[in-house]
Amino acid sequence: MRSSSSAAIASKPVPEGGEVIDATGKFLIPGLVDLHNHYRDGLEEWAWGLQLHAGVLTVRSLGSDHGQTPAMIAEARAGNVPAPRIFTAGVGFSHPEGFPPGKLGPATEEEAREMVRELAAQEVDLIKMWVDTFLDTRPKIEPGIRAAIADEAAQYGIPVSAHVFFEDDVWQLVEAGVRSFVHGVRDQEVDDEFVAMAQDNGLTFAPALGQAKTFWWVAEHPELLDDEEFRAGIQPPAFERLLDPGNRAAMLESESTARRRVAYDYVTKFVRRMNEAGVVITAGSDSGAGNIAYGWGTHHELEALVEDGGLTPLQALAAAGAAAAAELTGDPDFGTVADGKAADLVLLFADPLADIRNTRQIDRVMQAGVWLGRGLPAFPQPAD
Ligand SMILES: [Zn+2]
């Protein structure tokens, strides 16, 4: 980890024309991998610029590719737009009247299968589904439809990742073949039988703890409103709302926040239990949702995984490193600092193992062997 003391790297000959950096006292980590993001139509370059600035060099877009977003992802992959390495679910599934609005909402199993075939033709990297009532406000996608989606996706070898809240749904989805989850069990404490099932099936969870506490976090930490990287990564109207002390007080007093705190207590216990049992925990910020700023959100999630989820700083780095990379591809060439890998690197001023918040102390970011010019992008002005 300490870059100046790595004998293996120090002994490598410097390639001709190579630049030598004195990183004495600095710390080298792999470019961060964030498995849970939502990009907004027309705001993609802004979001990716924020993530590059924050050292987030691989991302997974989880089901919100609307409008120009698919075309922008294609441009990014072609190298025409600065962006992290992108994996995407395209547009995800929910109940026709479910949340979020505007998703794929098949009425029948055959329609669900047809929609999966269309996504397969678009060459999505995974399929996303939301399985949640959103605090009893929306219907959940039907179990038979979920199973049809998972079964059809399996025909094409496409993995499925499900947003979950209730333990019962995890059991049903695992039965249907789903192994990857975002968020976690938030309605009760799980028992030994659940833990064994999660171990036996190699389940992974990206719990989005930072997003879960966004409903009260800013109100309890108003100093965050002065944090440049937080401010830069949130859409201005949402930031304006947070500046109003009345709105922040309302966040703390609302009945839904009280319910969300109960859910948070369950999900943090869940993450601790899973992590202790060796079930893979990965980093996914849910950036683009609520008050989760792009870039900043990934570091916020790492902090929450340690502070509330009980991960060690090293485990948190793996959650945004090797563990996340393993979920994205069977043969990842990113997510670790090792010979022969893509040179996606973040050089830090301070030791992340001493304090996970030191991942924010960024000196430089290298993407595929090239140092990036860093800077917080301005929110795009409408063209009129
Ligand atoms: Zn999400």
Coordinates of C-alpha atoms and ligand atoms in Angstrom, one line a residue:
M1 CA 0.0 0.0 0.0
R2 CA 2.7 2.5 0.9
S3 CA 3.9 3.3 -2.6
S4 CA 7.5 4.3 -1.6
S5 CA 8.1 0.9 0.1
S6 CA 6.9 -1.5 -2.6
A7 CA 10.0 -3.3 -3.6
A8 CA 8.3 -5.1 -6.5
I9 CA 7.3 -1.8 -8.1
A10 CA 10.6 0.0 -7.2
S11 CA 12.6 -2.7 -8.9
K12 CA 10.8 -2.4 -12.2
P13 CA 12.9 -0.6 -14.9
V14 CA 11.5 2.8 -15.9
P15 CA 10.3 2.5 -19.5
E16 CA 11.9 4.9 -22.0
G17 CA 10.2 8.3 -21.8
G18 CA 8.5 7.3 -18.5
E19 CA 7.9 9.9 -15.9
V20 CA 9.2 9.3 -12.4
I21 CA 7.0 10.6 -9.6
D22 CA 8.3 11.0 -6.1
A23 CA 5.5 9.6 -4.0
T24 CA 7.3 9.4 -0.8
G25 CA 4.9 9.5 2.1
K26 CA 1.9 9.0 -0.3
F27 CA -0.4 6.1 -0.7
L28 CA -1.4 4.4 -4.0
I29 CA -4.8 2.7 -4.3
P30 CA -6.6 1.3 -7.3
G31 CA -9.1 3.5 -9.1
L32 CA -12.4 3.2 -7.3
V33 CA -15.2 1.0 -8.6
D34 CA -18.8 2.2 -7.8
L35 CA -21.5 -0.4 -8.6
H36 CA -24.5 1.8 -8.1
N37 CA -25.1 5.0 -10.1
H38 CA -27.9 6.7 -11.9
Y39 CA -27.1 9.1 -14.7
R40 CA -29.5 11.8 -15.8
D41 CA -30.4 12.6 -19.4
G42 CA -28.2 15.6 -20.4
L43 CA -26.1 15.6 -17.3
E44 CA -23.8 12.6 -18.1
E45 CA -20.6 14.5 -18.8
W46 CA -21.0 16.6 -15.6
A47 CA -21.6 13.4 -13.5
W48 CA -18.6 11.6 -15.1
G49 CA -16.3 14.6 -14.7
L50 CA -17.2 14.6 -11.0
Q51 CA -16.4 10.9 -10.7
L52 CA -13.1 11.2 -12.5
H53 CA -12.1 14.0 -10.2
A54 CA -12.9 11.8 -7.2
G55 CA -10.9 8.9 -8.5
V56 CA -14.0 6.8 -9.4
L57 CA -12.7 5.1 -12.6
T58 CA -15.2 2.3 -13.0
V59 CA -19.0 2.6 -12.6
R60 CA -22.2 0.6 -13.1
S61 CA -25.2 2.4 -14.3
L62 CA -28.2 0.8 -12.6
G63 CA -31.3 1.0 -14.7
S64 CA -31.8 4.7 -15.5
D65 CA -30.4 5.1 -19.0
H66 CA -33.1 7.3 -20.6
G67 CA -33.0 9.9 -23.4
Q68 CA -29.5 10.5 -24.7
T69 CA -27.8 8.5 -21.9
P70 CA -27.3 5.3 -24.0
A71 CA -25.7 7.4 -26.8
M72 CA -23.5 9.2 -24.3
I73 CA -22.4 5.9 -22.8
A74 CA -21.5 4.7 -26.3
E75 CA -19.5 8.0 -26.9
A76 CA -17.7 7.5 -23.6
R77 CA -16.8 3.9 -24.4
A78 CA -15.5 5.1 -27.8
G79 CA -13.2 7.5 -25.9
N80 CA -15.0 10.6 -27.2
V81 CA -16.2 11.8 -23.9
P82 CA -14.1 11.7 -20.7
A83 CA -15.7 9.2 -18.4
P84 CA -15.0 6.2 -16.1
R85 CA -15.2 2.7 -17.5
I86 CA -18.9 2.1 -17.7
F87 CA -21.0 -1.0 -17.2
T88 CA -24.8 -0.6 -17.7
A89 CA -28.1 -2.2 -17.1
G90 CA -29.9 0.1 -19.6
V91 CA -33.4 0.6 -18.3
G92 CA -34.4 -1.5 -15.3
F93 CA -37.6 -3.3 -14.4
S94 CA -40.3 -2.5 -11.8
H95 CA -44.0 -3.0 -11.3
P96 CA -46.0 -1.0 -14.0
E97 CA -47.2 1.3 -11.2
G98 CA -44.0 0.9 -9.2
F99 CA -41.1 3.0 -8.4
P100 CA -39.1 4.6 -10.0
P101 CA -41.6 5.8 -12.6
G102 CA -40.8 5.3 -16.3
K103 CA -39.1 1.9 -15.9
L104 CA -39.9 -1.4 -17.8
G105 CA -43.2 -2.6 -16.3
P106 CA -44.2 -5.8 -18.1
A107 CA -47.8 -7.0 -17.5
T108 CA -47.1 -10.6 -18.3
E109 CA -44.2 -13.1 -18.1
E110 CA -44.1 -13.3 -21.9
E111 CA -43.8 -9.5 -22.1
A112 CA -41.1 -9.6 -19.5
R113 CA -39.1 -12.2 -21.5
E114 CA -39.5 -10.1 -24.7
M115 CA -38.1 -7.0 -22.8
V116 CA -35.1 -9.0 -21.6
R117 CA -34.5 -10.1 -25.2
E118 CA -34.5 -6.5 -26.3
L119 CA -32.0 -5.6 -23.5
A120 CA -29.9 -8.5 -24.6
A121 CA -29.9 -7.1 -28.2
Q122 CA -28.7 -3.8 -26.7
E123 CA -25.8 -5.7 -25.1
V124 CA -26.5 -4.5 -21.6
D125 CA -24.0 -5.8 -19.0
L126 CA -26.7 -6.8 -16.5
I127 CA -30.4 -6.6 -15.8
K128 CA -31.7 -4.4 -13.0
M129 CA -34.9 -4.8 -11.1
W130 CA -36.4 -2.8 -8.2
V131 CA -38.3 -5.0 -5.7
D132 CA -39.6 -2.6 -3.1
T133 CA -42.8 -0.9 -1.9
F134 CA -40.9 2.3 -1.1
L135 CA -42.4 2.7 2.4
D136 CA -45.7 1.1 1.4
T137 CA -46.4 3.7 -1.3
R138 CA -45.9 1.5 -4.4
P139 CA -46.7 -2.1 -5.6
K140 CA -43.8 -4.5 -5.9
I141 CA -43.0 -6.3 -9.1
E142 CA -44.8 -9.7 -9.1
P143 CA -42.8 -12.8 -8.2
G144 CA -43.7 -14.6 -11.4
I145 CA -42.5 -11.6 -13.5
R146 CA -39.2 -11.5 -11.5
A147 CA -38.6 -15.2 -12.1
A148 CA -39.4 -14.8 -15.8
I149 CA -36.9 -11.9 -16.1
A150 CA -34.2 -13.9 -14.2
D151 CA -34.8 -17.0 -16.3
E152 CA -34.7 -15.2 -19.6
A153 CA -31.6 -13.3 -18.6
A154 CA -29.9 -16.6 -17.7
Q155 CA -30.6 -17.8 -21.3
Y156 CA -28.4 -15.0 -22.5
G157 CA -25.8 -15.3 -19.7
I158 CA -26.7 -11.8 -18.4
P159 CA -26.5 -11.3 -14.6
V160 CA -29.3 -9.8 -12.7
S161 CA -29.0 -7.3 -9.8
A162 CA -32.0 -6.6 -7.6
H163 CA -32.8 -3.6 -5.4
V164 CA -34.3 -5.2 -2.3
F165 CA -35.8 -4.2 1.0
F166 CA -37.6 -7.3 2.4
E167 CA -35.9 -10.5 3.5
D168 CA -38.7 -12.6 1.9
D169 CA -37.9 -11.1 -1.5
V170 CA -34.3 -12.1 -1.3
W171 CA -35.2 -15.7 -0.7
Q172 CA -37.6 -15.7 -3.7
L173 CA -35.1 -13.9 -6.0
V174 CA -32.3 -16.4 -5.0
E175 CA -34.7 -19.2 -5.8
A176 CA -35.1 -17.5 -9.2
G177 CA -31.4 -17.4 -9.8
V178 CA -30.5 -13.8 -8.7
R179 CA -27.1 -13.5 -6.8
S180 CA -26.4 -9.8 -6.9
F181 CA -28.2 -7.3 -4.7
V182 CA -28.2 -3.6 -4.0
H183 CA -29.3 -2.3 -0.6
G184 CA -30.0 -5.2 1.7
V185 CA -32.5 -6.7 4.2
R186 CA -34.1 -3.7 5.9
D187 CA -37.3 -5.1 7.4
Q188 CA -35.9 -7.5 10.1
E189 CA -32.8 -9.1 11.4
V190 CA -31.8 -12.2 9.5
D191 CA -31.2 -15.6 11.1
D192 CA -28.5 -18.2 10.7
E193 CA -30.5 -20.0 8.0
F194 CA -30.4 -16.8 5.9
V195 CA -26.6 -16.3 6.5
A196 CA -26.0 -19.9 5.4
M197 CA -28.1 -19.4 2.3
A198 CA -26.2 -16.3 1.4
Q199 CA -22.8 -18.0 1.9
D200 CA -23.9 -21.2 -0.1
N201 CA -25.1 -19.1 -3.0
G202 CA -22.3 -16.6 -3.2
L203 CA -24.6 -13.6 -2.8
T204 CA -23.2 -10.1 -3.0
F205 CA -24.6 -7.0 -1.5
A206 CA -23.9 -3.3 -2.3
P207 CA -25.8 -1.8 0.6
A208 CA -25.8 1.9 -0.3
L209 CA -25.5 2.9 3.4
G210 CA -24.5 6.4 2.5
Q211 CA -27.7 6.8 0.4
A212 CA -29.9 5.3 3.1
K213 CA -28.9 8.0 5.6
T214 CA -29.1 10.8 3.1
F215 CA -32.6 11.6 4.5
W216 CA -31.1 12.9 7.7
W217 CA -27.4 13.1 7.2
V218 CA -27.2 16.6 5.8
A219 CA -29.6 18.0 8.4
E220 CA -27.4 16.5 11.1
H221 CA -24.2 17.7 9.4
P222 CA -25.0 21.1 7.9
E223 CA -21.2 21.8 7.7
L224 CA -21.5 19.5 4.6
L225 CA -23.1 22.4 2.8
D226 CA -19.7 24.1 2.8
D227 CA -18.0 21.0 1.3
E228 CA -17.0 21.9 -2.2
E229 CA -17.1 18.4 -3.5
F230 CA -20.6 17.7 -2.1
R231 CA -21.9 21.0 -3.4
A232 CA -20.5 20.5 -6.8
G233 CA -22.0 17.0 -7.2
I234 CA -25.7 17.8 -6.5
Q235 CA -28.1 19.4 -8.9
P236 CA -28.5 23.1 -7.9
P237 CA -32.2 23.0 -7.2
A238 CA -31.7 20.1 -4.7
F239 CA -28.8 22.0 -3.1
E240 CA -30.9 25.1 -2.8
R241 CA -33.5 23.1 -0.9
L242 CA -30.9 21.8 1.5
L243 CA -29.7 25.3 2.2
D244 CA -33.1 26.2 3.7
P245 CA -32.9 25.4 7.5
G246 CA -36.7 24.8 7.5
N247 CA -36.3 22.1 4.9
R248 CA -33.5 20.5 6.9
A249 CA -35.6 20.6 10.1
A250 CA -38.5 19.0 8.2
M251 CA -36.2 16.1 7.1
L252 CA -35.4 15.3 10.8
E253 CA -39.1 15.5 11.9
S254 CA -40.7 13.6 9.1
E255 CA -42.4 10.3 9.8
S256 CA -40.7 8.7 6.8
T257 CA -37.3 9.6 8.2
A258 CA -38.3 7.8 11.4
R259 CA -39.1 4.7 9.4
R260 CA -36.0 5.0 7.4
R261 CA -33.9 5.2 10.6
V262 CA -35.4 1.9 11.7
A263 CA -34.6 0.4 8.2
Y264 CA -31.1 1.8 8.6
D265 CA -30.6 0.1 11.9
Y266 CA -31.6 -3.2 10.3
V267 CA -29.4 -2.8 7.2
T268 CA -26.3 -1.9 9.1
K269 CA -26.8 -5.0 11.4
F270 CA -27.3 -6.9 8.2
V271 CA -24.0 -5.7 6.6
R272 CA -22.1 -6.5 9.8
R273 CA -23.6 -10.0 9.9
M274 CA -22.9 -10.6 6.2
N275 CA -19.3 -9.3 6.4
E276 CA -18.5 -11.4 9.5
A277 CA -19.8 -14.4 7.6
G278 CA -17.6 -13.7 4.6
V279 CA -20.5 -12.7 2.3
V280 CA -19.2 -10.2 -0.2
I281 CA -20.0 -6.6 0.4
T282 CA -19.4 -4.2 -2.4
A283 CA -19.4 -0.4 -2.8
G284 CA -22.3 1.3 -4.6
S285 CA -23.2 4.9 -3.7
D286 CA -26.5 5.2 -5.5
S287 CA -25.2 8.5 -6.8
G288 CA -27.7 10.5 -8.8
A289 CA -30.4 9.5 -6.3
G290 CA -31.5 11.9 -3.6
N291 CA -28.7 13.9 -2.1
I292 CA -25.9 11.6 -3.2
A293 CA -23.4 13.7 -5.1
Y294 CA -21.4 12.0 -7.9
G295 CA -17.9 11.3 -6.8
W296 CA -18.3 12.5 -3.3
G297 CA -20.9 9.7 -2.8
T298 CA -18.5 6.9 -3.4
H299 CA -16.2 8.2 -0.6
H300 CA -19.2 8.8 1.6
E301 CA -20.2 5.1 1.1
L302 CA -16.7 3.9 2.0
E303 CA -16.9 5.9 5.2
A304 CA -20.4 4.5 6.0
L305 CA -19.3 0.9 5.3
V306 CA -16.6 1.3 7.9
E307 CA -18.4 3.5 10.4
D308 CA -21.8 1.8 10.3
G309 CA -21.2 -1.4 8.5
G310 CA -18.3 -2.7 10.5
L311 CA -15.9 -3.2 7.6
T312 CA -12.2 -2.6 8.1
P313 CA -10.8 0.1 5.9
L314 CA -9.0 -2.6 3.9
Q315 CA -12.3 -4.4 3.4
A316 CA -13.9 -1.1 2.3
L317 CA -11.2 -0.6 -0.2
A318 CA -11.8 -4.1 -1.5
A319 CA -15.5 -3.3 -1.7
A320 CA -14.6 -0.5 -4.2
G321 CA -11.8 -2.6 -5.6
A322 CA -11.2 -6.3 -6.2
A323 CA -14.7 -7.3 -4.8
A324 CA -16.5 -4.9 -7.0
A325 CA -14.4 -5.7 -10.1
A326 CA -15.0 -9.4 -9.6
E327 CA -18.8 -8.7 -9.8
L328 CA -18.4 -6.8 -13.1
T329 CA -16.3 -9.2 -15.0
G330 CA -14.9 -12.7 -14.6
D331 CA -11.5 -11.5 -15.6
P332 CA -11.1 -8.0 -14.3
D333 CA -8.0 -6.0 -15.3
F334 CA -8.9 -3.3 -12.8
G335 CA -9.7 -3.0 -9.1
T336 CA -6.3 -3.9 -7.8
V337 CA -2.8 -2.5 -8.1
A338 CA -0.8 -5.2 -9.7
D339 CA 1.5 -6.0 -12.6
G340 CA -0.4 -6.3 -15.9
K341 CA -3.5 -4.5 -14.9
A342 CA -5.0 -1.4 -16.4
A343 CA -3.2 1.5 -14.7
D344 CA -6.3 3.1 -13.0
L345 CA -4.7 4.5 -9.9
V346 CA -5.3 7.1 -7.2
L347 CA -2.4 8.6 -5.3
L348 CA -3.4 9.8 -1.9
F349 CA -1.8 12.3 0.5
A350 CA -2.8 10.2 3.5
D351 CA -3.2 6.6 4.6
P352 CA -6.7 5.2 3.9
L353 CA -6.0 2.3 6.3
A354 CA -5.5 4.7 9.1
D355 CA -8.7 6.5 8.3
I356 CA -11.0 5.6 5.4
R357 CA -11.9 9.2 5.0
N358 CA -8.3 9.7 3.6
T359 CA -9.5 8.3 0.3
R360 CA -10.7 11.9 -0.2
Q361 CA -7.2 13.3 0.2
I362 CA -6.4 12.9 -3.5
D363 CA -3.1 14.1 -5.0
R364 CA -3.5 12.6 -8.5
V365 CA -5.7 10.3 -10.5
M366 CA -4.4 8.1 -13.3
Q367 CA -6.8 6.5 -15.8
A368 CA -5.4 3.8 -18.1
G369 CA -1.9 5.1 -17.6
V370 CA -2.6 8.8 -18.1
W371 CA -2.7 11.4 -15.4
L372 CA -6.0 13.2 -15.5
G373 CA -6.2 17.0 -15.2
R374 CA -8.5 17.3 -12.2
G375 CA -11.1 19.9 -11.4
L376 CA -14.7 20.1 -10.4
P377 CA -17.0 20.5 -13.4
A378 CA -19.6 23.3 -13.3
F379 CA -23.2 22.3 -13.6
P380 CA -24.2 22.6 -17.2
Q381 CA -26.2 25.7 -18.0
P382 CA -29.3 25.2 -20.1
A383 CA -28.7 26.2 -23.8
D384 CA -32.1 28.2 -23.8
Ligands
ZN1 ZN -30.4 3.2 -7.1

